[in-house]
PDB file of C-alpha atoms in Angstrom:
ATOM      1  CA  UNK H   1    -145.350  35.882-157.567  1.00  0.00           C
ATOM      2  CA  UNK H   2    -147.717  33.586-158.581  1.00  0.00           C
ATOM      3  CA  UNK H   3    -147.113  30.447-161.528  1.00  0.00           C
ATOM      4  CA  UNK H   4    -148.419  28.427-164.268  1.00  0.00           C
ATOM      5  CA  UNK H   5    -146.843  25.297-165.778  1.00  0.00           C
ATOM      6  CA  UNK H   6    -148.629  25.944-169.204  1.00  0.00           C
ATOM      7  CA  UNK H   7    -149.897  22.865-170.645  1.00  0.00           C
ATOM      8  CA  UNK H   8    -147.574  20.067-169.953  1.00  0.00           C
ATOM      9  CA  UNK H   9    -146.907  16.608-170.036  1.00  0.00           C
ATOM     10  CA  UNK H  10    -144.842  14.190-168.023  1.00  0.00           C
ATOM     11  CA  UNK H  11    -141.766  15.906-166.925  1.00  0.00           C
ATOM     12  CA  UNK H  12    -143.458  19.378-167.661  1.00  0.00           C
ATOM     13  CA  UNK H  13    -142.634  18.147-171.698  1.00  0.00           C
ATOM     14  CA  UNK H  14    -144.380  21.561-173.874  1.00  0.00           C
ATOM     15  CA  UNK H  15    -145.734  19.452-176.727  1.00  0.00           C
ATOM     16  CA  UNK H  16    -148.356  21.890-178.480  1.00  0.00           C
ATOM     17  CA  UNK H  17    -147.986  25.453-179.993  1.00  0.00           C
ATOM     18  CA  UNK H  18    -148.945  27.901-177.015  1.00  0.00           C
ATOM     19  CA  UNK H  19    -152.233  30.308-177.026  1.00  0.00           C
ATOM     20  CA  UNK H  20    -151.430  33.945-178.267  1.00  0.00           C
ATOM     21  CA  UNK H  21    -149.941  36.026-175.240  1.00  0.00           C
ATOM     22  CA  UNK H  22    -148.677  33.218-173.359  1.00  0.00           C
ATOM     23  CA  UNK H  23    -144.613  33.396-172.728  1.00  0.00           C
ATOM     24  CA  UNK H  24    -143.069  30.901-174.826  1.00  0.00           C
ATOM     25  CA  UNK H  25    -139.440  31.358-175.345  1.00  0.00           C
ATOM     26  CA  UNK H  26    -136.537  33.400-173.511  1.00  0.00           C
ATOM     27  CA  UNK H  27    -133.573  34.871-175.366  1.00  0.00           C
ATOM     28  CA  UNK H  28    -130.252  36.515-174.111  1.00  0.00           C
ATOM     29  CA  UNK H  29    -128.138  38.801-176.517  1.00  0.00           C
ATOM     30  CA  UNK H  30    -124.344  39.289-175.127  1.00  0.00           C
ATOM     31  CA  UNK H  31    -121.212  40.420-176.522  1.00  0.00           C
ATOM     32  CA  UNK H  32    -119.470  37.386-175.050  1.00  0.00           C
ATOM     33  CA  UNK H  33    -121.271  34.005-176.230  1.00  0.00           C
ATOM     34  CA  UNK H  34    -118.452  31.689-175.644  1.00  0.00           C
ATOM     35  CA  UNK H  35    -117.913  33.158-172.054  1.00  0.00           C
ATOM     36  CA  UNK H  36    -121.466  33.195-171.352  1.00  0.00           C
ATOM     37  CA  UNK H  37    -122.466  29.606-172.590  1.00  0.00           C
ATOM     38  CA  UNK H  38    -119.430  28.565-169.824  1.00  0.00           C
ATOM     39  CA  UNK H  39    -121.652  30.365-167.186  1.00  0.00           C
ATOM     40  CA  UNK H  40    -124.815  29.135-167.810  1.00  0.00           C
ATOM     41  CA  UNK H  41    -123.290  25.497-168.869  1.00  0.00           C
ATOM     42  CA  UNK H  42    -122.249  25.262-165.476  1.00  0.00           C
ATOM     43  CA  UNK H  43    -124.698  26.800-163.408  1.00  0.00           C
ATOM     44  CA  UNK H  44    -127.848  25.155-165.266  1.00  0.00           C
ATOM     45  CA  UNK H  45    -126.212  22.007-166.764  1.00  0.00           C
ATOM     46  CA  UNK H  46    -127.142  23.197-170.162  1.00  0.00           C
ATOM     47  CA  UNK H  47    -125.367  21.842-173.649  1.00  0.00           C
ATOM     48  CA  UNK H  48    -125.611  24.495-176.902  1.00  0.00           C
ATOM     49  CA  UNK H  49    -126.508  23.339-180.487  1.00  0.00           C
ATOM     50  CA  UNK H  50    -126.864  26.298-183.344  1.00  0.00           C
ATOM     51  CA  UNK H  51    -129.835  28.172-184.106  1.00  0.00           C
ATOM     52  CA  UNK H  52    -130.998  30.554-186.815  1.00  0.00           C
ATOM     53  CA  UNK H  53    -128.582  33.259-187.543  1.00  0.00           C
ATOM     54  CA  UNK H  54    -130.371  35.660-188.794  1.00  0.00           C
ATOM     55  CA  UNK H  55    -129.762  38.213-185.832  1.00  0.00           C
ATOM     56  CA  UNK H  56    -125.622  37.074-186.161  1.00  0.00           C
ATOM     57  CA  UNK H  57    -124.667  33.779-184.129  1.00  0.00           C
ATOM     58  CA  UNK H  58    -127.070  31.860-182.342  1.00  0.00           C
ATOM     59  CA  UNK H  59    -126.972  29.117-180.140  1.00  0.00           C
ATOM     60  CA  UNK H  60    -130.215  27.259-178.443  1.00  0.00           C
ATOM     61  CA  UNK H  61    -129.504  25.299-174.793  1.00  0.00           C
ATOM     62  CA  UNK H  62    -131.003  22.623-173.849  1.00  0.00           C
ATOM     63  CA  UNK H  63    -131.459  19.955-171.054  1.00  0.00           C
ATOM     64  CA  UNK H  64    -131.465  16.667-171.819  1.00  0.00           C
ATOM     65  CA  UNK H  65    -131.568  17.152-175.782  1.00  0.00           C
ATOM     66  CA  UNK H  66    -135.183  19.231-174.891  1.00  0.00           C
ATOM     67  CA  UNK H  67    -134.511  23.382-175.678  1.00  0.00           C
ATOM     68  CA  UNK H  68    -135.007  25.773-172.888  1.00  0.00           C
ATOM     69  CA  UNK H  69    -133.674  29.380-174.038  1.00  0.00           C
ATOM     70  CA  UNK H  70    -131.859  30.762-176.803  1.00  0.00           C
ATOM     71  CA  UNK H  71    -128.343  32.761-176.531  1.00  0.00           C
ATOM     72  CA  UNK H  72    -127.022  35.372-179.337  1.00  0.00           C
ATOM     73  CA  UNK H  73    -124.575  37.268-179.712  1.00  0.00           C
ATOM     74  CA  UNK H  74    -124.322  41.443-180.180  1.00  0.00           C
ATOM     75  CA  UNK H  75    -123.200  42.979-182.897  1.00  0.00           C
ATOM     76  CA  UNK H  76    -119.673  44.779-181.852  1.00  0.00           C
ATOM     77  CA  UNK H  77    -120.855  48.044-182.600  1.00  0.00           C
ATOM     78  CA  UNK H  78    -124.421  48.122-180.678  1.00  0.00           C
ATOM     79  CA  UNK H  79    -123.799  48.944-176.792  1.00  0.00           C
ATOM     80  CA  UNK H  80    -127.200  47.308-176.141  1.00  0.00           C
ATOM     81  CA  UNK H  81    -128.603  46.648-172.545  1.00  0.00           C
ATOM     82  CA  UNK H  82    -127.638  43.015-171.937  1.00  0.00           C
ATOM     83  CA  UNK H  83    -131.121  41.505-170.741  1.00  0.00           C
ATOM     84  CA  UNK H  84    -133.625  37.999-170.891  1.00  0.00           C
ATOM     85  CA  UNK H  85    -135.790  38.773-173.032  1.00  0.00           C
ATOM     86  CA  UNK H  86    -139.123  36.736-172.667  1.00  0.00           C
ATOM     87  CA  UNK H  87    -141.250  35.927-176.251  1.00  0.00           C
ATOM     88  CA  UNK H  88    -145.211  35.700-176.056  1.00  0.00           C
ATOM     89  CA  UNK H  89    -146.817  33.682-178.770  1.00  0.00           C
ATOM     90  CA  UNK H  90    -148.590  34.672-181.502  1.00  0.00           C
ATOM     91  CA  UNK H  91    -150.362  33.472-184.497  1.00  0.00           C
ATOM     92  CA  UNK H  92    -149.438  36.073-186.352  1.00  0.00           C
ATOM     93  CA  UNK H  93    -146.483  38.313-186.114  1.00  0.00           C
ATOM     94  CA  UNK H  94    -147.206  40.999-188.811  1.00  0.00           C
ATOM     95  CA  UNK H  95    -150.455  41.098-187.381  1.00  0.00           C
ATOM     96  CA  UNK H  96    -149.350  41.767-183.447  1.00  0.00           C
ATOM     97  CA  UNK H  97    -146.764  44.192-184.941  1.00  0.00           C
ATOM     98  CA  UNK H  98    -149.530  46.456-186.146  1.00  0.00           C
ATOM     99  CA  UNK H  99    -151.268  45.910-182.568  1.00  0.00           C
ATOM    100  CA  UNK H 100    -148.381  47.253-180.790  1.00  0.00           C
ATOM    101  CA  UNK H 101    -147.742  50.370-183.024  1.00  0.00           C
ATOM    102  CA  UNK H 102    -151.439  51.234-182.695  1.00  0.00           C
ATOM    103  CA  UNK H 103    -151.094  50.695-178.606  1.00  0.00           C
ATOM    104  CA  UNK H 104    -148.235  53.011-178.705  1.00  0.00           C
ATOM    105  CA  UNK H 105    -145.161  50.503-178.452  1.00  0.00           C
ATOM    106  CA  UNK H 106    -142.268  50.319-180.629  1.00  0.00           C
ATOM    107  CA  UNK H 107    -140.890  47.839-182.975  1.00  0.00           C
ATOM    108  CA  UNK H 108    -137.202  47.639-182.612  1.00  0.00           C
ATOM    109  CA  UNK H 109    -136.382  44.040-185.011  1.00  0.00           C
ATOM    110  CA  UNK H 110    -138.504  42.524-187.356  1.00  0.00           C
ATOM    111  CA  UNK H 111    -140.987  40.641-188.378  1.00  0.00           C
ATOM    112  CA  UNK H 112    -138.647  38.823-189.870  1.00  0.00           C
ATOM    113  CA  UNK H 113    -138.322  34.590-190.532  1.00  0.00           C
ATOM    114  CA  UNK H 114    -135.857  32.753-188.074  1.00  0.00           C
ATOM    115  CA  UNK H 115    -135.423  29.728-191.010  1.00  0.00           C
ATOM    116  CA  UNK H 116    -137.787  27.387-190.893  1.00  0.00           C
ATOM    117  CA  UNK H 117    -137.972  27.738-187.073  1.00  0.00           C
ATOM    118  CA  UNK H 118    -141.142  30.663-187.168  1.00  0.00           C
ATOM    119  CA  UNK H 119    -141.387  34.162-187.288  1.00  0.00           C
ATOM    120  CA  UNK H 120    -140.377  37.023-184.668  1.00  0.00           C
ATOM    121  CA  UNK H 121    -140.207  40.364-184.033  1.00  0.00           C
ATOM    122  CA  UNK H 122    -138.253  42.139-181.103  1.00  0.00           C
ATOM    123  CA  UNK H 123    -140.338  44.785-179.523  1.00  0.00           C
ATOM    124  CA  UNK H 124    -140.943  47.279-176.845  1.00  0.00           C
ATOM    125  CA  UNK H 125    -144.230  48.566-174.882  1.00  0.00           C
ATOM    126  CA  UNK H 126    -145.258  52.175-174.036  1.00  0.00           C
ATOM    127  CA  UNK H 127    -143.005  52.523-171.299  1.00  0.00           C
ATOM    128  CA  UNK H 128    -139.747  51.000-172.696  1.00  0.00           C
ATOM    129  CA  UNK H 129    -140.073  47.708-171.332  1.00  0.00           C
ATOM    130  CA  UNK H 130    -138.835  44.644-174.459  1.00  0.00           C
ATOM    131  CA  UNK H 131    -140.265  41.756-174.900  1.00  0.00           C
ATOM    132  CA  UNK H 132    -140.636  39.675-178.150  1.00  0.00           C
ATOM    133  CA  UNK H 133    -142.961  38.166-180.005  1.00  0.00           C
ATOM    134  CA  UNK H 134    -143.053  34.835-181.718  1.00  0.00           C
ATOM    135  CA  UNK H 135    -145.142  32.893-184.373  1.00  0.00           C
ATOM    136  CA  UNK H 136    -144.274  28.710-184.020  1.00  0.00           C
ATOM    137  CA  UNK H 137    -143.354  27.103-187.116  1.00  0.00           C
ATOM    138  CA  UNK H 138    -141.075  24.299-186.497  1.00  0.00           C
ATOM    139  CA  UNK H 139    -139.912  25.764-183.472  1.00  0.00           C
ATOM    140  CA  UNK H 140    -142.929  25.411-180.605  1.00  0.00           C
ATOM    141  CA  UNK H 141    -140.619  27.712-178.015  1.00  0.00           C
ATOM    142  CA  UNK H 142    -139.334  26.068-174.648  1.00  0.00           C
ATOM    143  CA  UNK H 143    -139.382  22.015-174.828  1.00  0.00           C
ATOM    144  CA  UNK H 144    -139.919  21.730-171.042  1.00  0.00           C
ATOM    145  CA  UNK H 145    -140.388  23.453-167.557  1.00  0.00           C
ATOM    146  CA  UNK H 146    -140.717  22.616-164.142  1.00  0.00           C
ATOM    147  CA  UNK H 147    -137.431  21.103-164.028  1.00  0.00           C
ATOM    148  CA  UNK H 148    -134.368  22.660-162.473  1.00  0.00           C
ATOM    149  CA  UNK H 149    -132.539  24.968-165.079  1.00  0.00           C
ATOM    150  CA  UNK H 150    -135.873  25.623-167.363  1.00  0.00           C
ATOM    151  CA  UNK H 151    -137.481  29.470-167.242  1.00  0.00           C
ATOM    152  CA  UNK H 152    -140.251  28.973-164.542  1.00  0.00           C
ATOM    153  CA  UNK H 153    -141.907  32.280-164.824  1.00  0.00           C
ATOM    154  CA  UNK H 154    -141.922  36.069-165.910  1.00  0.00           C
ATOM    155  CA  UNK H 155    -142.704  39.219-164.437  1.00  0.00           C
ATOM    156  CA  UNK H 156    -142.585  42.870-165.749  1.00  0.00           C
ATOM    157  CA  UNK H 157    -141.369  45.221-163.676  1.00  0.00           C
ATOM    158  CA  UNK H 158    -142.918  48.763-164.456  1.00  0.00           C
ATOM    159  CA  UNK H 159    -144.013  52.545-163.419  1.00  0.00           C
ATOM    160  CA  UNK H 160    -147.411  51.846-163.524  1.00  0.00           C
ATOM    161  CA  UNK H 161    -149.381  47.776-163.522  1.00  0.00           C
ATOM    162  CA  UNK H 162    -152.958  49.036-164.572  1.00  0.00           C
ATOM    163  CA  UNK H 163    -151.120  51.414-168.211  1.00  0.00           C
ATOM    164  CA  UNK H 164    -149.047  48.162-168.670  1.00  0.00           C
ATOM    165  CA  UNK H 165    -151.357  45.252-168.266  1.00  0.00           C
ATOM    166  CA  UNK H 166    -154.126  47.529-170.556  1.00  0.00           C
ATOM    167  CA  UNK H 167    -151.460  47.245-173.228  1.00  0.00           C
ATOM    168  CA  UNK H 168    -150.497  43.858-173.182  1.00  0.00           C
ATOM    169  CA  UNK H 169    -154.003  43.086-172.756  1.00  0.00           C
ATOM    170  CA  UNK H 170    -154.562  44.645-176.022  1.00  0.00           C
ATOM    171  CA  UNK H 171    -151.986  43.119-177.945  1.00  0.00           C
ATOM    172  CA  UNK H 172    -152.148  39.517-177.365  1.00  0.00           C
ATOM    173  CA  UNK H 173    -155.817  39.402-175.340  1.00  0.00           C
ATOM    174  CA  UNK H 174    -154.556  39.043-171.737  1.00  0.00           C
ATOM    175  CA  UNK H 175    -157.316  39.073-168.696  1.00  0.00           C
ATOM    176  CA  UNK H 176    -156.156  41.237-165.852  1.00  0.00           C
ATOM    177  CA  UNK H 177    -156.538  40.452-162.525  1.00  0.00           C
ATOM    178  CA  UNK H 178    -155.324  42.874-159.731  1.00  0.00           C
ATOM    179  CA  UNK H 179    -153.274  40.650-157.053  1.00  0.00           C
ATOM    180  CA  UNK H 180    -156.147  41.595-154.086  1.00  0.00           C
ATOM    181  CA  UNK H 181    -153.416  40.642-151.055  1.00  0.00           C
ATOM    182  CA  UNK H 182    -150.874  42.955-153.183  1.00  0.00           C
ATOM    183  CA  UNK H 183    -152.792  45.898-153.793  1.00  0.00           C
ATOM    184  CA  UNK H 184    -153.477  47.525-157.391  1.00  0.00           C
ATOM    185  CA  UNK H 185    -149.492  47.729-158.337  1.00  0.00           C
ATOM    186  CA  UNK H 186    -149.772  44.215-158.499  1.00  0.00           C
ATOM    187  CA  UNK H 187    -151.459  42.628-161.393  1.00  0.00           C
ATOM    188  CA  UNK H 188    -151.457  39.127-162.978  1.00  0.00           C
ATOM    189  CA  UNK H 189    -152.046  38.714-166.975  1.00  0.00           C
ATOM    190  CA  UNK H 190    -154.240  35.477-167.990  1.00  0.00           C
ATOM    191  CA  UNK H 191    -154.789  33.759-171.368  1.00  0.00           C
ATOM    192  CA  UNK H 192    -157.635  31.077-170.754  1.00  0.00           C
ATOM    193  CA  UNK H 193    -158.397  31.386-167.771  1.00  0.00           C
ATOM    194  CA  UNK H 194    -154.442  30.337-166.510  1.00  0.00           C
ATOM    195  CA  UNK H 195    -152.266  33.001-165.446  1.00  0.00           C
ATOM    196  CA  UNK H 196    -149.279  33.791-167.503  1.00  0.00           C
ATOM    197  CA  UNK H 197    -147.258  36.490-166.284  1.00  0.00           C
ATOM    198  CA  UNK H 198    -146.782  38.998-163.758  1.00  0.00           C
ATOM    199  CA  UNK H 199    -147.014  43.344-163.684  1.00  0.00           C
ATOM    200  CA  UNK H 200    -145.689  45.034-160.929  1.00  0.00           C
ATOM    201  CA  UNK H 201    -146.106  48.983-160.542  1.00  0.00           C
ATOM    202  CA  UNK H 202    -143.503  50.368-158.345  1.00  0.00           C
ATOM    203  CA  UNK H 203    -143.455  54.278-159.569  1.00  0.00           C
ATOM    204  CA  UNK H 204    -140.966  56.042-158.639  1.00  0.00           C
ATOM    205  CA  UNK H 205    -139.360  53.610-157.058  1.00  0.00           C
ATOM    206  CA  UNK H 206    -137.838  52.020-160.480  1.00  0.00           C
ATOM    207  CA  UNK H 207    -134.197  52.839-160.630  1.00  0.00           C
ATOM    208  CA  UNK H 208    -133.391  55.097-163.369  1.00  0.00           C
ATOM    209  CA  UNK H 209    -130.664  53.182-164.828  1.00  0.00           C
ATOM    210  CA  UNK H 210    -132.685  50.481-165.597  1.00  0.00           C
ATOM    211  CA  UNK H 211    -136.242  51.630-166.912  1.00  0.00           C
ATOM    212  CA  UNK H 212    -139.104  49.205-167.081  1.00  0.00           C
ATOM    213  CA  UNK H 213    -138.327  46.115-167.669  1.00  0.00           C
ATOM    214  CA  UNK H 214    -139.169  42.131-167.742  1.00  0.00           C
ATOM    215  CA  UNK H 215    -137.849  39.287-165.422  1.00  0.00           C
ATOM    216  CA  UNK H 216    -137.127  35.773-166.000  1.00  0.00           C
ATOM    217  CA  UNK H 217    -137.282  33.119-163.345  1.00  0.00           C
ATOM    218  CA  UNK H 218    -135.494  30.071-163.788  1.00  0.00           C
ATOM    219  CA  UNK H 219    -135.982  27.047-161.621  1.00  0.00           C
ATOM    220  CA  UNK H 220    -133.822  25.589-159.330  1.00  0.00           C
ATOM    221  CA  UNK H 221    -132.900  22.789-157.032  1.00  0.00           C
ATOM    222  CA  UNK H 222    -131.325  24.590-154.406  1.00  0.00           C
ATOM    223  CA  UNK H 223    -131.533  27.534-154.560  1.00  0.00           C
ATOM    224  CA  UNK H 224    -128.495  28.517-151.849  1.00  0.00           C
ATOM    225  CA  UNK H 225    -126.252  26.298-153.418  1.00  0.00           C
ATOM    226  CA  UNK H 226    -127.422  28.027-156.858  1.00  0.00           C
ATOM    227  CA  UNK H 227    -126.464  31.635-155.711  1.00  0.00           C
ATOM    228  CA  UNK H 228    -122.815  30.259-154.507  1.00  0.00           C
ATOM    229  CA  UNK H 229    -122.286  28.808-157.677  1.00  0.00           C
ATOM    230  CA  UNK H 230    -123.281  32.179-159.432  1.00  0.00           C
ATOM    231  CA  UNK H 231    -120.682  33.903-157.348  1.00  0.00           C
ATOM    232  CA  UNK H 232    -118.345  31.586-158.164  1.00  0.00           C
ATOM    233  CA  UNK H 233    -118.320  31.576-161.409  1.00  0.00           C
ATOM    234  CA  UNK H 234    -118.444  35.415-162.032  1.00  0.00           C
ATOM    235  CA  UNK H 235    -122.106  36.206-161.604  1.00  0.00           C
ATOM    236  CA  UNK H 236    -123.369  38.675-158.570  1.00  0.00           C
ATOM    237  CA  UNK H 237    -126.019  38.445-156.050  1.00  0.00           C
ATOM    238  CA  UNK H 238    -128.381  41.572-156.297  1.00  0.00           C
ATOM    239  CA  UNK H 239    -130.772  39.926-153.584  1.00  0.00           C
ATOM    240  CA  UNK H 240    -130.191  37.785-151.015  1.00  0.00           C
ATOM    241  CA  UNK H 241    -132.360  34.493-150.795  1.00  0.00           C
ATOM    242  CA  UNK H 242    -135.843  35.505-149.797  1.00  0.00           C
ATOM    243  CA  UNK H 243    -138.816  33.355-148.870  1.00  0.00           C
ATOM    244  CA  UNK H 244    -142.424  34.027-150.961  1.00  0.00           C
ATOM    245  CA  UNK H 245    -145.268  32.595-151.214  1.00  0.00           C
ATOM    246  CA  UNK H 246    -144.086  29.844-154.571  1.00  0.00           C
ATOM    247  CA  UNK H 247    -140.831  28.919-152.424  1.00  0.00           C
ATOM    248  CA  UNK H 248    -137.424  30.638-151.861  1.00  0.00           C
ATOM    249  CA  UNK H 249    -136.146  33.433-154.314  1.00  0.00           C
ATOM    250  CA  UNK H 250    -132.988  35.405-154.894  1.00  0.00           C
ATOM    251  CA  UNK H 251    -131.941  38.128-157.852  1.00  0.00           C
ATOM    252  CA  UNK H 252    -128.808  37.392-159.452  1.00  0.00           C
ATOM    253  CA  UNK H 253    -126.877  38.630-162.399  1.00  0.00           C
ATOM    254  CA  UNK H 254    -124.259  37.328-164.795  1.00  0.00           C
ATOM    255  CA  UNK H 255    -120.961  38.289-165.907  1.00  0.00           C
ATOM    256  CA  UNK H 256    -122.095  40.602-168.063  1.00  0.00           C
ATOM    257  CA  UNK H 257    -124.870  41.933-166.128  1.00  0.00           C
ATOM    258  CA  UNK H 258    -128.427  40.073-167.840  1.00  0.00           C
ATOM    259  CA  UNK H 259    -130.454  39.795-164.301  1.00  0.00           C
ATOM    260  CA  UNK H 260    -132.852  36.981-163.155  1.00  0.00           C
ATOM    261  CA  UNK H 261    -134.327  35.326-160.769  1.00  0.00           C
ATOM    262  CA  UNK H 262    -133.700  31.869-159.066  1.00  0.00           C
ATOM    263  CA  UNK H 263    -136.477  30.240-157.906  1.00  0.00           C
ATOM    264  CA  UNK H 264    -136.679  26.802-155.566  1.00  0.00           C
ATOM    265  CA  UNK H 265    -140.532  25.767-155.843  1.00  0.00           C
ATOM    266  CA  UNK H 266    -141.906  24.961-152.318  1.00  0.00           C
ATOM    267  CA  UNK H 267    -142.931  21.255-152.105  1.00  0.00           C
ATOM    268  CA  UNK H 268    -146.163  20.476-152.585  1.00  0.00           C
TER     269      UNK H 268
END
């Protein structure tokens, strides 16, 4: 896995609208909100405020009074996969939703207006994998990172890296660049110059009840005294705690199943 901060300020404070392509915003949809802003309240310190409602009730979290993700809540009647969902920027939604149709991914919400907050559209790429898109109005996307309990990075897990990163690299104007020490199924997307996000082919090896799909990191203190608190308050562990080359890892899951990852940043 490898990282960028974005462009930050002190306290990794996200001040300016982000370059098209780079993630800017993660969103959960669940059909428990109440239950699952009690989870994530307690295991990330976060406090809820409303958001738009156009998609049915909203609520942002935030640290500090500074917003980090967004949670909704599903319709009754849609049995949706439960799943982060990370946003890439865009200056122009209507514009990226032609780009995907004519790369051969679908559009599953939108483009629609959040309010005054900026446009969206909920999408998904050749092979299945969602993400969505979003064009900043008065909502710039996550307020801060590289603090425990803010989304630290994403990574797409798919059948094959180079179909994948040609796609996104399409889209939104991402640079490739194949991983060298993790051979071609590894490949890491770049807007400026800065990588972004992460591709991983794994073939056959992706389990067929999950499909491709993308991963959110979130940062941590500790990240052994974050997995027994996940445990604890209803959440599983899908992967133990595992060293890599950014710090110590571990795949986790809530009560109603959304995965993600953990992450405790090495020092230095």
């Amino acid at each position: 896995m490898t990282e960028s901060r974005g462009r930050t300020g002190r306290d990794g404070d996200q001040r300016a609208r982000r370059p098209p392509g780079t993630p800017c915003w993660v969103s959960l949809m669940v059909h428990g909100l109440d239950a699952t802003q009690a989870f994530y309240g307690a295991l990330f310190g976060w406090e809820f405020r409303p958001g738009p409602q156009q998609l049915g009730p909203y609520v942002r979290a935030s640290l500090d009074g500074r917003e980090v993700a967004g949670l909704g809540q599903l319709p009754p009647d849609r049995h949706l996969p439960v799943a982060w969902t990370p946003y890439l920027a865009s200056d122009d939604v209507d514009r990226t939703a032609g780009a995907v149709r004519l790369c051969g991914g679908t559009i599953g919400v939108g483009p629609l207006d959040a309010a005054e907050a900026g446009r969206m559209l909920i999408a998904s790429d050749p092979a299945g994998a969602v993400f969505g898109v979003w064009q900043a109005a008065a909502h710039l996307g996550t307020a801060v990172t590289g603090v425990p309990g803010t989304p630290a990075w994403n990574e797409l897990i798919t059948y094959d890296a180079a179909g994948a990163a040609t796609f996104y690299g399409t889209v939104f104007g991402h640079a490739p660049k194949t991983v060298s020490a993790a051979g071609p199924g590894h490949v890491t997307l770049h807007v400026d110059g800065r990588p972004v996000a992460d591709v991983r082919g794994v073939g056959d090896a992706l389990p067929r009840d999950r499909g491709p799909h993308w991963v959110t990191y979130f940062e941590t203190a500790d990240v052994d005294d974050a997995v027994a608190r996940v445990a604890g308050l209803g959440g599983r562990v899908l992967e133990p705690v595992t060293e890599v080359a950014r710090g110590r890892v571990a795949g986790v899951a809530d009560p109603e199943g959304a995965r993600f990852v953990l992450l405790e940043t090495a020092a230095g």
